[in-house]
XYZ file of N, CA and C in Angstrom:
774
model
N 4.463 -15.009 4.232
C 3.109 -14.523 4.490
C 2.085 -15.123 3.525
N 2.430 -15.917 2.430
C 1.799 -16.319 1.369
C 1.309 -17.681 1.966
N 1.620 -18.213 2.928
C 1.816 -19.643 3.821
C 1.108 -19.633 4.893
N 0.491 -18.751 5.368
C -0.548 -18.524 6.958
C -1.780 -19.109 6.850
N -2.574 -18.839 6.164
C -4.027 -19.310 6.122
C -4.034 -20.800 5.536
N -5.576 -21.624 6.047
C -5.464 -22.698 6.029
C -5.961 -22.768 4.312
N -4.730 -23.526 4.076
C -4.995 -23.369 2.125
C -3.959 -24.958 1.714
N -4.183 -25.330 0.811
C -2.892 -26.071 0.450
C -1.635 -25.899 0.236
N -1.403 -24.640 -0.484
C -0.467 -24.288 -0.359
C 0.746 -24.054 1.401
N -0.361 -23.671 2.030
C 0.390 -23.613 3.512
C 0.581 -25.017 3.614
N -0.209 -26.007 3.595
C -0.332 -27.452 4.153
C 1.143 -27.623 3.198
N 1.759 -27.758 2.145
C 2.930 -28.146 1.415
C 3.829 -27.369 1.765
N 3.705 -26.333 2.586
C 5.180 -25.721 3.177
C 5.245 -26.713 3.979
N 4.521 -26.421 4.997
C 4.601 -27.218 6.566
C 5.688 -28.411 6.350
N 4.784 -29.127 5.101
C 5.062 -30.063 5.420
C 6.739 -30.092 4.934
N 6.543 -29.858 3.672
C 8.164 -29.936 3.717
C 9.355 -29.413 4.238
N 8.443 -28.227 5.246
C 9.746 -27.851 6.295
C 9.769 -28.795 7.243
N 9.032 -29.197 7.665
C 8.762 -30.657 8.933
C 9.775 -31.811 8.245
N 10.223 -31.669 6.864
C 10.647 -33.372 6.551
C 12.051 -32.823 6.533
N 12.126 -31.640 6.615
C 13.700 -31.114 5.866
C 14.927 -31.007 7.229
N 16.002 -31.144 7.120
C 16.982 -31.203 8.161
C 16.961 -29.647 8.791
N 16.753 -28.817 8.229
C 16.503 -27.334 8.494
C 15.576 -26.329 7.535
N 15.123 -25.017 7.730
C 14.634 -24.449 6.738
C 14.625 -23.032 7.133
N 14.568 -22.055 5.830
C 14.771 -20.720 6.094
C 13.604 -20.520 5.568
N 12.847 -19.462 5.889
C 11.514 -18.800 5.882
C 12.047 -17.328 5.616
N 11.881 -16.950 4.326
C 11.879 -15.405 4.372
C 10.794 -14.606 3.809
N 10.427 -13.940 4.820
C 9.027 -13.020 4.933
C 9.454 -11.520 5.636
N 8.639 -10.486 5.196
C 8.923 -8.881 5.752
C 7.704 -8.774 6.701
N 6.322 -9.992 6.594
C 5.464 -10.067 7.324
C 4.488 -11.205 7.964
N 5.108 -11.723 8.883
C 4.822 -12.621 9.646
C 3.770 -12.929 10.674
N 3.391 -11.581 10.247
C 1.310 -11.860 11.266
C 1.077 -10.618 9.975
N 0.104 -11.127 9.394
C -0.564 -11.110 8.298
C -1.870 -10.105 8.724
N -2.638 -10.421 9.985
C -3.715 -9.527 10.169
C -4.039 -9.662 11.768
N -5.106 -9.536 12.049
C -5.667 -9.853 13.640
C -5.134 -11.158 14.038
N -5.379 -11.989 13.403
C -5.151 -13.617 14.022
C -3.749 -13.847 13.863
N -2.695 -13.801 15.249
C -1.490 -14.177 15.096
C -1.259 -15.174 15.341
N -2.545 -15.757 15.717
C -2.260 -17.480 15.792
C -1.631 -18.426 14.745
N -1.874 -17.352 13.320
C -2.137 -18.276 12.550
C -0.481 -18.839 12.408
N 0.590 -17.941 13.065
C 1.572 -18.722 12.736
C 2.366 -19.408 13.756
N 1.177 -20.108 14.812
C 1.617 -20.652 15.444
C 1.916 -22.084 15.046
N 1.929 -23.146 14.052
C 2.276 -23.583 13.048
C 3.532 -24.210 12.704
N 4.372 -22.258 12.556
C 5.218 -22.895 11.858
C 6.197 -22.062 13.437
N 6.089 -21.470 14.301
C 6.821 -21.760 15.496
C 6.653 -22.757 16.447
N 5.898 -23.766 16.310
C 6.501 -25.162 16.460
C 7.396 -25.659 15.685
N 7.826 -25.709 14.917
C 9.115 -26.156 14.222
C 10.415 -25.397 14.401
N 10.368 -24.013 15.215
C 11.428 -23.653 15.527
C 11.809 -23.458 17.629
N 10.863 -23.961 18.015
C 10.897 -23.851 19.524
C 10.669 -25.905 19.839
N 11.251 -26.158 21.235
C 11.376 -27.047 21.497
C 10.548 -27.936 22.443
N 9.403 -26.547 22.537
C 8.260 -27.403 23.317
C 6.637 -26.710 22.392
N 5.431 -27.461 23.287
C 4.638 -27.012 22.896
C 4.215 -25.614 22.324
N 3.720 -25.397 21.374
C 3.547 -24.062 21.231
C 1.532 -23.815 21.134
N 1.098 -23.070 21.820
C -0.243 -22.798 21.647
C -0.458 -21.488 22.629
N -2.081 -20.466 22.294
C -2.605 -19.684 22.154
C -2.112 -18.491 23.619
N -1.384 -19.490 24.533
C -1.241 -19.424 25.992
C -0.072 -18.477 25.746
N 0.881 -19.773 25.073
C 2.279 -19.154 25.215
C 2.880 -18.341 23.896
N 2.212 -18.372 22.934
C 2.502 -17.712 22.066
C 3.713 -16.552 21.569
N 3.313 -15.753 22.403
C 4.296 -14.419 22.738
C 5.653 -15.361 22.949
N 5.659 -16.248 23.979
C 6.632 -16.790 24.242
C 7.340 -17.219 23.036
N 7.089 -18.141 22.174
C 7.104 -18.345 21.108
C 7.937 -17.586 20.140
N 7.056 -16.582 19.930
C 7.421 -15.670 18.889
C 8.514 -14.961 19.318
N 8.423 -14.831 20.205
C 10.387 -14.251 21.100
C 11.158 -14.695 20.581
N 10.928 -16.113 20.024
C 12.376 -17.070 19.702
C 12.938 -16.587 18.144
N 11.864 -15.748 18.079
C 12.248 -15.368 16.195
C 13.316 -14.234 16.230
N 14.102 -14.564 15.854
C 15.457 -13.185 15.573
C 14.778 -12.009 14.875
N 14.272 -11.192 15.191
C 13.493 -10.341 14.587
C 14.516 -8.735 14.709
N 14.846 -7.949 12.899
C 15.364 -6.766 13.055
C 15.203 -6.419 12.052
N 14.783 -4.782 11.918
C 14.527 -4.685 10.487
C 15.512 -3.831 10.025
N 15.780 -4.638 8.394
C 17.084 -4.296 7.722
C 16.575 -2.915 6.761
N 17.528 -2.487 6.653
C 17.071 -0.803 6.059
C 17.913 -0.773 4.887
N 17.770 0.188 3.823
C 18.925 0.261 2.534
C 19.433 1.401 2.896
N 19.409 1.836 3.797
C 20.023 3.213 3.816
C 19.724 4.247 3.094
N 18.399 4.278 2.272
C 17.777 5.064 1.652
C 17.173 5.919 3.050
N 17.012 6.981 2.665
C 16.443 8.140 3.578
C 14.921 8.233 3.154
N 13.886 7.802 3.917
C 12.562 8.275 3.582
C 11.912 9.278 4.362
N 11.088 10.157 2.807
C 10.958 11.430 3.414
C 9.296 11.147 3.288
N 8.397 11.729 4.071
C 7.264 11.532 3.934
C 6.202 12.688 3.821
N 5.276 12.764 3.055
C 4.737 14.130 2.768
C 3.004 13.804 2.393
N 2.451 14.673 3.428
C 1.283 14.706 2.740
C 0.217 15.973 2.212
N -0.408 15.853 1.480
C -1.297 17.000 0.387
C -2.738 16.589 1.001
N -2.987 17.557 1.345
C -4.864 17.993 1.514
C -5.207 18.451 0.852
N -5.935 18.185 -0.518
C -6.569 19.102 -1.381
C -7.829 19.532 -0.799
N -8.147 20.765 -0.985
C -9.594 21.380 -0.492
C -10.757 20.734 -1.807
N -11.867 19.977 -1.158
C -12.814 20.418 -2.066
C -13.218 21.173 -2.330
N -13.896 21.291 -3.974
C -14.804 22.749 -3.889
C -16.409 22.492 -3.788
N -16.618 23.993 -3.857
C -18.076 24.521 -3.772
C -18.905 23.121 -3.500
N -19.333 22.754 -4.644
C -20.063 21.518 -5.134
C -20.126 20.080 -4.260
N -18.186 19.814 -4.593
C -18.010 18.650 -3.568
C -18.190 18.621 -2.176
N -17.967 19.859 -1.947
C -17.937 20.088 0.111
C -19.619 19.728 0.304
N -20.032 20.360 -0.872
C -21.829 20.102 -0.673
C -22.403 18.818 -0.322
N -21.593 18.176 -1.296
C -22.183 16.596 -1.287
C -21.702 16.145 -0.139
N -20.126 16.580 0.293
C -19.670 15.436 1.217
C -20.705 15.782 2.379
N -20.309 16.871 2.566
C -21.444 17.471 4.233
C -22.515 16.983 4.234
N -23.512 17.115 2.661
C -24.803 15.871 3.013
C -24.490 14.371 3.259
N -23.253 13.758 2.866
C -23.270 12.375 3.361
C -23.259 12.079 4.628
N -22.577 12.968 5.546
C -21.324 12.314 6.917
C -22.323 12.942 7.654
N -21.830 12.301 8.839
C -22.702 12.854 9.942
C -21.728 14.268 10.390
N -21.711 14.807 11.905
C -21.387 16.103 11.923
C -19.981 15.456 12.720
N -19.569 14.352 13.473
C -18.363 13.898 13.635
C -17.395 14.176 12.900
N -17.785 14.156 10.803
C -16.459 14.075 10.335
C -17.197 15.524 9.238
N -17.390 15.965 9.781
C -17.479 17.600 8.961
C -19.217 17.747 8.379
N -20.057 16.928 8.515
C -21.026 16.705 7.488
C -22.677 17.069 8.408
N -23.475 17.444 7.792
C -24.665 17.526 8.208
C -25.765 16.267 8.396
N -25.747 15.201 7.908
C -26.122 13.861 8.060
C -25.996 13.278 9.564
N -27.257 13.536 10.231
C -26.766 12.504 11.397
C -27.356 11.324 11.462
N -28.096 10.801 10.131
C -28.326 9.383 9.952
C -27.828 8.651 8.786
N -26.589 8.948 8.814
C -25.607 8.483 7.662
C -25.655 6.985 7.484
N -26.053 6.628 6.292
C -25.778 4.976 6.220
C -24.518 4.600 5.427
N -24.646 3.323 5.520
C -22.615 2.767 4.846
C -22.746 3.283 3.455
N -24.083 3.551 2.349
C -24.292 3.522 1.227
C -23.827 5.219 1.191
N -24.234 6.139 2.336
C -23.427 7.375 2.266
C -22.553 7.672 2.341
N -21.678 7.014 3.396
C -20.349 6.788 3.816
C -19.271 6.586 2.249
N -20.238 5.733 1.481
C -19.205 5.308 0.130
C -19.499 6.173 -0.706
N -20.928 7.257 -0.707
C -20.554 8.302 -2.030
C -19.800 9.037 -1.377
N -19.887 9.618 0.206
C -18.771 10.528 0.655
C -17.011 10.630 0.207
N -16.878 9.057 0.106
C -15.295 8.405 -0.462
C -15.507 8.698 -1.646
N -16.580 8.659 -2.134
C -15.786 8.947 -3.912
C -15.983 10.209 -4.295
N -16.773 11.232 -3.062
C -16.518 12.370 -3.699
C -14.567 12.900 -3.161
N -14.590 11.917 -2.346
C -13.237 12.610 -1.755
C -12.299 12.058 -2.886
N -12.124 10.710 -3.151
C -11.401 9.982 -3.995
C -11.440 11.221 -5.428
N -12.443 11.845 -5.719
C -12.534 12.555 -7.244
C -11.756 13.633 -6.981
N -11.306 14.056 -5.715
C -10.738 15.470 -5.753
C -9.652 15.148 -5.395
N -9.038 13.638 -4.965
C -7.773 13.582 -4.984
C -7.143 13.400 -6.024
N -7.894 12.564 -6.893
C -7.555 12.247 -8.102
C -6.807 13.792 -8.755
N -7.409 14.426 -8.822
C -7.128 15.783 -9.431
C -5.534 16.302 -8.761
N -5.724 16.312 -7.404
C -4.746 16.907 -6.850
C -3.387 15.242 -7.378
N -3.696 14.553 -7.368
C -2.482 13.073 -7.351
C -2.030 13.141 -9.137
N -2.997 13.603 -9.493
C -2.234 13.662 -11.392
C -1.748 15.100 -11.438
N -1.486 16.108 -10.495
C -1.023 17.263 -10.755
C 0.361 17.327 -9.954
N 0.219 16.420 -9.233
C 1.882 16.541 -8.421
C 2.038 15.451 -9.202
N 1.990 14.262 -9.677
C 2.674 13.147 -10.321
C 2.938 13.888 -11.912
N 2.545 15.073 -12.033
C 2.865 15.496 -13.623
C 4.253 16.673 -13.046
N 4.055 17.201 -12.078
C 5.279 17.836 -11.252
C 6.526 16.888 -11.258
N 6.626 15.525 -10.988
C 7.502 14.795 -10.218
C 7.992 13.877 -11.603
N 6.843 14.317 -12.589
C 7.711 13.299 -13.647
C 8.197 14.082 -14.894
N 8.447 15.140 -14.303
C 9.511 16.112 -15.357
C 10.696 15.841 -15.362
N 11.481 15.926 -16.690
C 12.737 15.701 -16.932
C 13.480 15.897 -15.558
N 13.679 16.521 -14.826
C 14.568 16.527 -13.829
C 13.946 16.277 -12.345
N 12.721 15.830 -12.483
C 12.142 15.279 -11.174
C 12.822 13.629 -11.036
N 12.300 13.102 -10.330
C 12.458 11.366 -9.350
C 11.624 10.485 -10.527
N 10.523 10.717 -10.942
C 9.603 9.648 -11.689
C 8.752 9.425 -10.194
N 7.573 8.469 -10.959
C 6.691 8.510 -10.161
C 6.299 7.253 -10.298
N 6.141 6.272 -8.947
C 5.186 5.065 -8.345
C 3.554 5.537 -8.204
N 2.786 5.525 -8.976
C 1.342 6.147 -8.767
C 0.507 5.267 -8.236
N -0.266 5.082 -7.194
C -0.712 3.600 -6.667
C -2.054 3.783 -7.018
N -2.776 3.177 -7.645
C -4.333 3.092 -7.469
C -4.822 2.189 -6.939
N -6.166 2.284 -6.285
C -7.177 1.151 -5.611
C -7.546 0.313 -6.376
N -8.345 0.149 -7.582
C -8.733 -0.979 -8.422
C -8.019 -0.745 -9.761
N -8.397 -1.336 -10.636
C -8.096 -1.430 -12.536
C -8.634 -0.377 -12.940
N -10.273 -0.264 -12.417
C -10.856 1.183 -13.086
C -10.391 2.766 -12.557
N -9.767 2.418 -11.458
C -8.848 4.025 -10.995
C -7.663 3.849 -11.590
N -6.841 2.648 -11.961
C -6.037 2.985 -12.911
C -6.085 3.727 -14.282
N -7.051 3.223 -15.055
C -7.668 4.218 -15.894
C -7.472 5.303 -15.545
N -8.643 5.617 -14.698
C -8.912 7.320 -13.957
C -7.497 8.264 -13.985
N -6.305 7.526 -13.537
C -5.265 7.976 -12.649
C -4.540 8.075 -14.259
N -4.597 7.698 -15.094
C -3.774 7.244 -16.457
C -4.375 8.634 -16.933
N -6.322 8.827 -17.173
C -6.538 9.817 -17.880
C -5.988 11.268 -16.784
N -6.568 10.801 -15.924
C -5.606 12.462 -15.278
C -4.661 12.947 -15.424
N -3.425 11.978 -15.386
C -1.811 12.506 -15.706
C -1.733 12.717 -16.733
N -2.492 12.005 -18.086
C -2.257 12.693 -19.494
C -2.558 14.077 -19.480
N -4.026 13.981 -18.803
C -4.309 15.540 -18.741
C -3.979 16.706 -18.142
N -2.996 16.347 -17.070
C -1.907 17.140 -16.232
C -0.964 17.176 -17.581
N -1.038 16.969 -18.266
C 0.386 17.238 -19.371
C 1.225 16.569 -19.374
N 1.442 15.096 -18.774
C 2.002 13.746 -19.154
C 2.073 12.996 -20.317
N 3.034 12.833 -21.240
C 2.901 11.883 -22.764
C 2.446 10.719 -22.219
N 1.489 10.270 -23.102
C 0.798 9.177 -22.429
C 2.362 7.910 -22.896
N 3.235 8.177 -23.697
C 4.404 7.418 -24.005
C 5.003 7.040 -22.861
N 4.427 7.988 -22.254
C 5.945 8.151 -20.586
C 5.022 7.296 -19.781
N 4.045 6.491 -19.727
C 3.229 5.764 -18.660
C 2.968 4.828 -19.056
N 3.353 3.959 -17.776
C 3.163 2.372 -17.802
C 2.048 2.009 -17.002
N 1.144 1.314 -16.944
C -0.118 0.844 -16.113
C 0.812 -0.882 -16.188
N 1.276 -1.077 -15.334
C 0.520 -2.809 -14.891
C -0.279 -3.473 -14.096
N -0.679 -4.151 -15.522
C -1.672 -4.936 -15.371
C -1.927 -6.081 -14.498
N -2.593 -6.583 -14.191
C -3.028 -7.969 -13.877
C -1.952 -8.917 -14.634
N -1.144 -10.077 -13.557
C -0.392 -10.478 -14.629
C 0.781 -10.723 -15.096
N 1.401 -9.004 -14.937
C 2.245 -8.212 -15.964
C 3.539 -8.515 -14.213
N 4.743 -8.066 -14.865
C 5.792 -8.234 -14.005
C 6.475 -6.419 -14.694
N 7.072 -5.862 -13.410
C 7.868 -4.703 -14.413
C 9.043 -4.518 -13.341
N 10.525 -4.464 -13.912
C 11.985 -4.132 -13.776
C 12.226 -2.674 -14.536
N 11.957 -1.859 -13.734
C 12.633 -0.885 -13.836
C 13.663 -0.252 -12.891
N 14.729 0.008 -13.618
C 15.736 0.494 -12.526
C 16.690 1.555 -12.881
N 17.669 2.222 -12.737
C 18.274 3.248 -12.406
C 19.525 3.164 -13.557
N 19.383 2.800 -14.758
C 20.596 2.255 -15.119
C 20.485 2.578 -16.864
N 19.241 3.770 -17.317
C 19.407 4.773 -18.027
C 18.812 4.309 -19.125
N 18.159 2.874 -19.148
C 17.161 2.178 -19.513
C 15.936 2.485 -20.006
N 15.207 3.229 -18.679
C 14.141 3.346 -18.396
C 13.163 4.388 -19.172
N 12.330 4.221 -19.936
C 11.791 5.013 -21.345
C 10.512 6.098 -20.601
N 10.041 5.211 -19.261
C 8.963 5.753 -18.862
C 9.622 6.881 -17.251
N 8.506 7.538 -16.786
C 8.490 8.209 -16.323
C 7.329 8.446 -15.128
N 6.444 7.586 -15.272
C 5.629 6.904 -14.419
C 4.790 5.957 -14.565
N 4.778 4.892 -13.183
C 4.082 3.497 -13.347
C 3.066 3.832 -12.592
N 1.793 3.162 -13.111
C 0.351 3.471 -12.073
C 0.119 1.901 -11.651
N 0.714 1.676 -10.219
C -0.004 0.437 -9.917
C -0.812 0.219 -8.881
N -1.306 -1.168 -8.514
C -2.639 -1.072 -7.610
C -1.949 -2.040 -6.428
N -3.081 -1.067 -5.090
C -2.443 -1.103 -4.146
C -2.222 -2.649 -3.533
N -3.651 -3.182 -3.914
C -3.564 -4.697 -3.588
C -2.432 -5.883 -4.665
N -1.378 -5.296 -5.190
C -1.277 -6.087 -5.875
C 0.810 -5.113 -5.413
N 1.150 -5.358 -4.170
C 2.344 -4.858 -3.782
C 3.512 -5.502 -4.110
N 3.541 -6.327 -4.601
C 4.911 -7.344 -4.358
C 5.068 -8.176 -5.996
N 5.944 -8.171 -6.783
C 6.611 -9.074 -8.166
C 7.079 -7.796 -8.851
N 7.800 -6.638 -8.664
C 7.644 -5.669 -9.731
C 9.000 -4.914 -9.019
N 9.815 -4.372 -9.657
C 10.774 -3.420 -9.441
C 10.258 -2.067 -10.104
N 10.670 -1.128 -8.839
C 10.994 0.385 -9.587
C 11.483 1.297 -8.797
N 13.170 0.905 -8.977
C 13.875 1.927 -8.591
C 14.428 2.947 -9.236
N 13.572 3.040 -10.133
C 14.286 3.832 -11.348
C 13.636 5.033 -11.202
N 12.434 5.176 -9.833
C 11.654 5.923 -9.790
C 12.245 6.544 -7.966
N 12.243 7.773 -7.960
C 12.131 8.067 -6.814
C 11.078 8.375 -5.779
N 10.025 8.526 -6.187
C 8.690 9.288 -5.201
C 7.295 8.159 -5.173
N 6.506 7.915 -4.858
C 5.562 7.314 -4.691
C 4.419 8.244 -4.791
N 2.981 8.344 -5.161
C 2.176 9.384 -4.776
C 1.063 8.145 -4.448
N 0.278 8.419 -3.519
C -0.839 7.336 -3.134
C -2.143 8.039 -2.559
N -2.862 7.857 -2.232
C -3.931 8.038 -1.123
C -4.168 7.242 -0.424
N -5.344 7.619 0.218
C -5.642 6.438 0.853
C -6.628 5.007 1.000
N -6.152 3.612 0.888
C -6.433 2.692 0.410
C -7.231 1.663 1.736
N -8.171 1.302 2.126
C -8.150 0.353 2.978
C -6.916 -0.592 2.651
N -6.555 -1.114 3.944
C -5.369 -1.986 3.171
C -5.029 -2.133 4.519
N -4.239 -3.444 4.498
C -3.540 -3.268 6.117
C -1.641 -2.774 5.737
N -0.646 -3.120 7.181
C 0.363 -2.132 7.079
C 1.416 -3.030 6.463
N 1.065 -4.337 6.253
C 1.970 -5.358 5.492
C 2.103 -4.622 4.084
N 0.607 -4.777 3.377
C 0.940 -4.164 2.050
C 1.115 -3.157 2.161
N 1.151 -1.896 2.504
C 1.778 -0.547 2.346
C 3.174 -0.713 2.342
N 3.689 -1.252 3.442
C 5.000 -1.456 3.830
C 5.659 -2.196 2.232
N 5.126 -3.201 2.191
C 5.480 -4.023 0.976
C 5.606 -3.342 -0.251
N 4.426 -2.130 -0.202
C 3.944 -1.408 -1.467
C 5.541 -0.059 -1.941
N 5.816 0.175 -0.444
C 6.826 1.429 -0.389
C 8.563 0.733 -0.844
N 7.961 -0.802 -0.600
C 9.389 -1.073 -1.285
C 9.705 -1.489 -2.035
N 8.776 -1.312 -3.374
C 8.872 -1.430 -4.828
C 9.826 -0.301 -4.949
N 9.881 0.713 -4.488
C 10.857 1.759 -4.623
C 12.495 1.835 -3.865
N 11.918 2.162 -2.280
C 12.720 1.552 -1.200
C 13.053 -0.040 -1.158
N 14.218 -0.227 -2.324
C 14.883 -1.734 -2.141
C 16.349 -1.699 -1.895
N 16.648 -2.659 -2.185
C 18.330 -2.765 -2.565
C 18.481 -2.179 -3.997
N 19.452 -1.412 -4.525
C 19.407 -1.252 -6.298
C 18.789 0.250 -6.127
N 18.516 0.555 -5.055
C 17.744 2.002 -5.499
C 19.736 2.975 -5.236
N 19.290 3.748 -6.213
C 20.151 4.697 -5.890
C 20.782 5.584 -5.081
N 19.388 6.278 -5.324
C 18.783 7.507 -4.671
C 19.471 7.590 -2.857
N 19.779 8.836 -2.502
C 19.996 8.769 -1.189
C 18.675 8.959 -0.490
N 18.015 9.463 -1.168
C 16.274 9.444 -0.505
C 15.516 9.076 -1.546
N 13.868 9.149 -0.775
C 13.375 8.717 -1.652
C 11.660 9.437 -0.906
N 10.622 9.583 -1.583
C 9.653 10.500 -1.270
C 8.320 9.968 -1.210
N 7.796 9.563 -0.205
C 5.844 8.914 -0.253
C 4.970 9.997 0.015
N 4.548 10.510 -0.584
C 3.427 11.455 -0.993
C 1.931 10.700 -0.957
N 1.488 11.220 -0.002
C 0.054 10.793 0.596
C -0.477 11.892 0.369
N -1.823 11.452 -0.326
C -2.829 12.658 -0.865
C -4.242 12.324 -0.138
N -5.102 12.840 0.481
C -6.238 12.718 1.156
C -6.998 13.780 1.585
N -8.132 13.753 1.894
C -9.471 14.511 2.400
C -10.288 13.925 2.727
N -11.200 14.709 3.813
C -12.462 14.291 3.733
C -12.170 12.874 4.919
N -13.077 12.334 4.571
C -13.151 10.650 5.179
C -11.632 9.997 5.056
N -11.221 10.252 4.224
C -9.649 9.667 4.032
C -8.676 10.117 5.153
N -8.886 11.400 5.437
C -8.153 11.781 6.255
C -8.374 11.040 7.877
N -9.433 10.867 8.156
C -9.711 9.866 9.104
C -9.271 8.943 8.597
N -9.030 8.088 8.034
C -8.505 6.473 7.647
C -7.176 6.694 7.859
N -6.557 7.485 7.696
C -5.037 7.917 7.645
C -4.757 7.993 8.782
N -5.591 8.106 9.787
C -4.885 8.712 11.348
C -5.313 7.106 11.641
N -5.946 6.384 11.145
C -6.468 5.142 11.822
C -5.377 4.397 11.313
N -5.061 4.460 10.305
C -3.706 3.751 9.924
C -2.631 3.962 10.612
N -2.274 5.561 10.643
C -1.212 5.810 11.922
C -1.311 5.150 13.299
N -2.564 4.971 13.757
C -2.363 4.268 15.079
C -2.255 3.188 15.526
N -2.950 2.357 14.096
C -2.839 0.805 13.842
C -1.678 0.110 13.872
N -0.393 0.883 13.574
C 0.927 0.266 13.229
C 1.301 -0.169 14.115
């Protein structure tokens, strides 16, 4: 998936799968977004006639496609925190009356304080179950944030849920982290960001807690199996989705998108 768009890097796959006697391609996501053209490309190199916009589907048939599972059990759970007094105030003046709100000339600039009043009250509710889940005899916790500065946010909350700030790892920009199940492991929860799904192990953790992120279903998918890999232990394992407000609409839009 790192190979789709027109970049150099794609142009130096191509090519050296085109020169090579055979080649294996391993990817968990192979249409990347709306445009599935884009890998029409590299199914010319595995079909024996033309491939273009027509026959495509045809095409993509030829791919052995099945998805492999660890036999981990995923359980899925989600938390509605109520706003209060204050916040319900603000949100209802942002939104129009579609998504709970008194605004029926809502602009995008309302739409985004509406998200961060929702984002502030998840925050609250996501460092109070991630301080639940990273007690001595809980799973540990995958904490996902949206940017660097909600990592912060998400870092000062769980301290203040009663988390040793000893027991938390933030990576960074950068940073690579192996954590796994094998008695090692010093921390007790990692806060990472959502756009940044894939170079990092942590099976040492059982639960995930997230909200909700614009994002498409590659990286989520990608994001849930920093936990859900090979090496995980666990016979299950737990994604905890926290949302309100406007989020909660994004969440059903995500559900239908898949």
């Amino acid at each position: 998936h790192k190979a789709m768009n027109k970049t150099q890097r794609t142009s130096m796959a191509l090519s050296l799968a085109r020169l090579s006697v055979a080649f294996i391609v391993l990817t968990g996501t192979p249409i990347i977004d709306s445009k599935a053209e884009k890998l029409v490309n590299w199914l010319k190199l595995i079909v024996p006639y033309p491939v273009n916009v027509a026959n495509f589907w045809v095409a993509a048939a030829e791919m052995i496609a099945f998805s492999i599972t660890t036999g981990v059990r995923v359980i899925r759970e989600e938390h509605t925190p109520h706003m209060d007094g204050s916040s319900l105030e603000r949100y209802q003046s942002y939104v129009p009356p579609r998504f709970g709100g008194h605004n029926p000339r809502a602009r995008q600039s309302d739409f985004q304080q509406a998200l961060d009043v929702n984002y502030a009250t998840c925050n609250v509710a996501m460092a109070a179950l991630t301080a639940k889940l990273a007690q001595p005899d809980g799973p540990g916790v995958m904490l996902v944030a949206r940017s660097i500065a909600h990592q912060a946010q998400l870092r000062d909350a769980v301290v203040a849920a009663g988390v040793p700030a000893r027991l938390i790892v933030v990576l960074e920009r950068g940073q690579s982290l192996h954590l796994v199940d094998d008695g090692s492991c010093k921390y007790r929860v990692a806060i990472v960001l959502m756009r940044r799904p894939e170079g990092f192990t942590l099976t040492a953790f059982g639960a995930m807690v997230t909200s909700v992120y614009p994002s498409n279903q590659a990286t989520r998918t990608q994001m849930e199996g920093r936990i859900n890999r090979l090496g995980q232990r666990r016979k299950e394992v737990t994604i905890h989705t926290v949302h309100c407000g406007l989020l909660t609409y994004i969440l059903q839009h995500h559900a239908t998108a898949k």
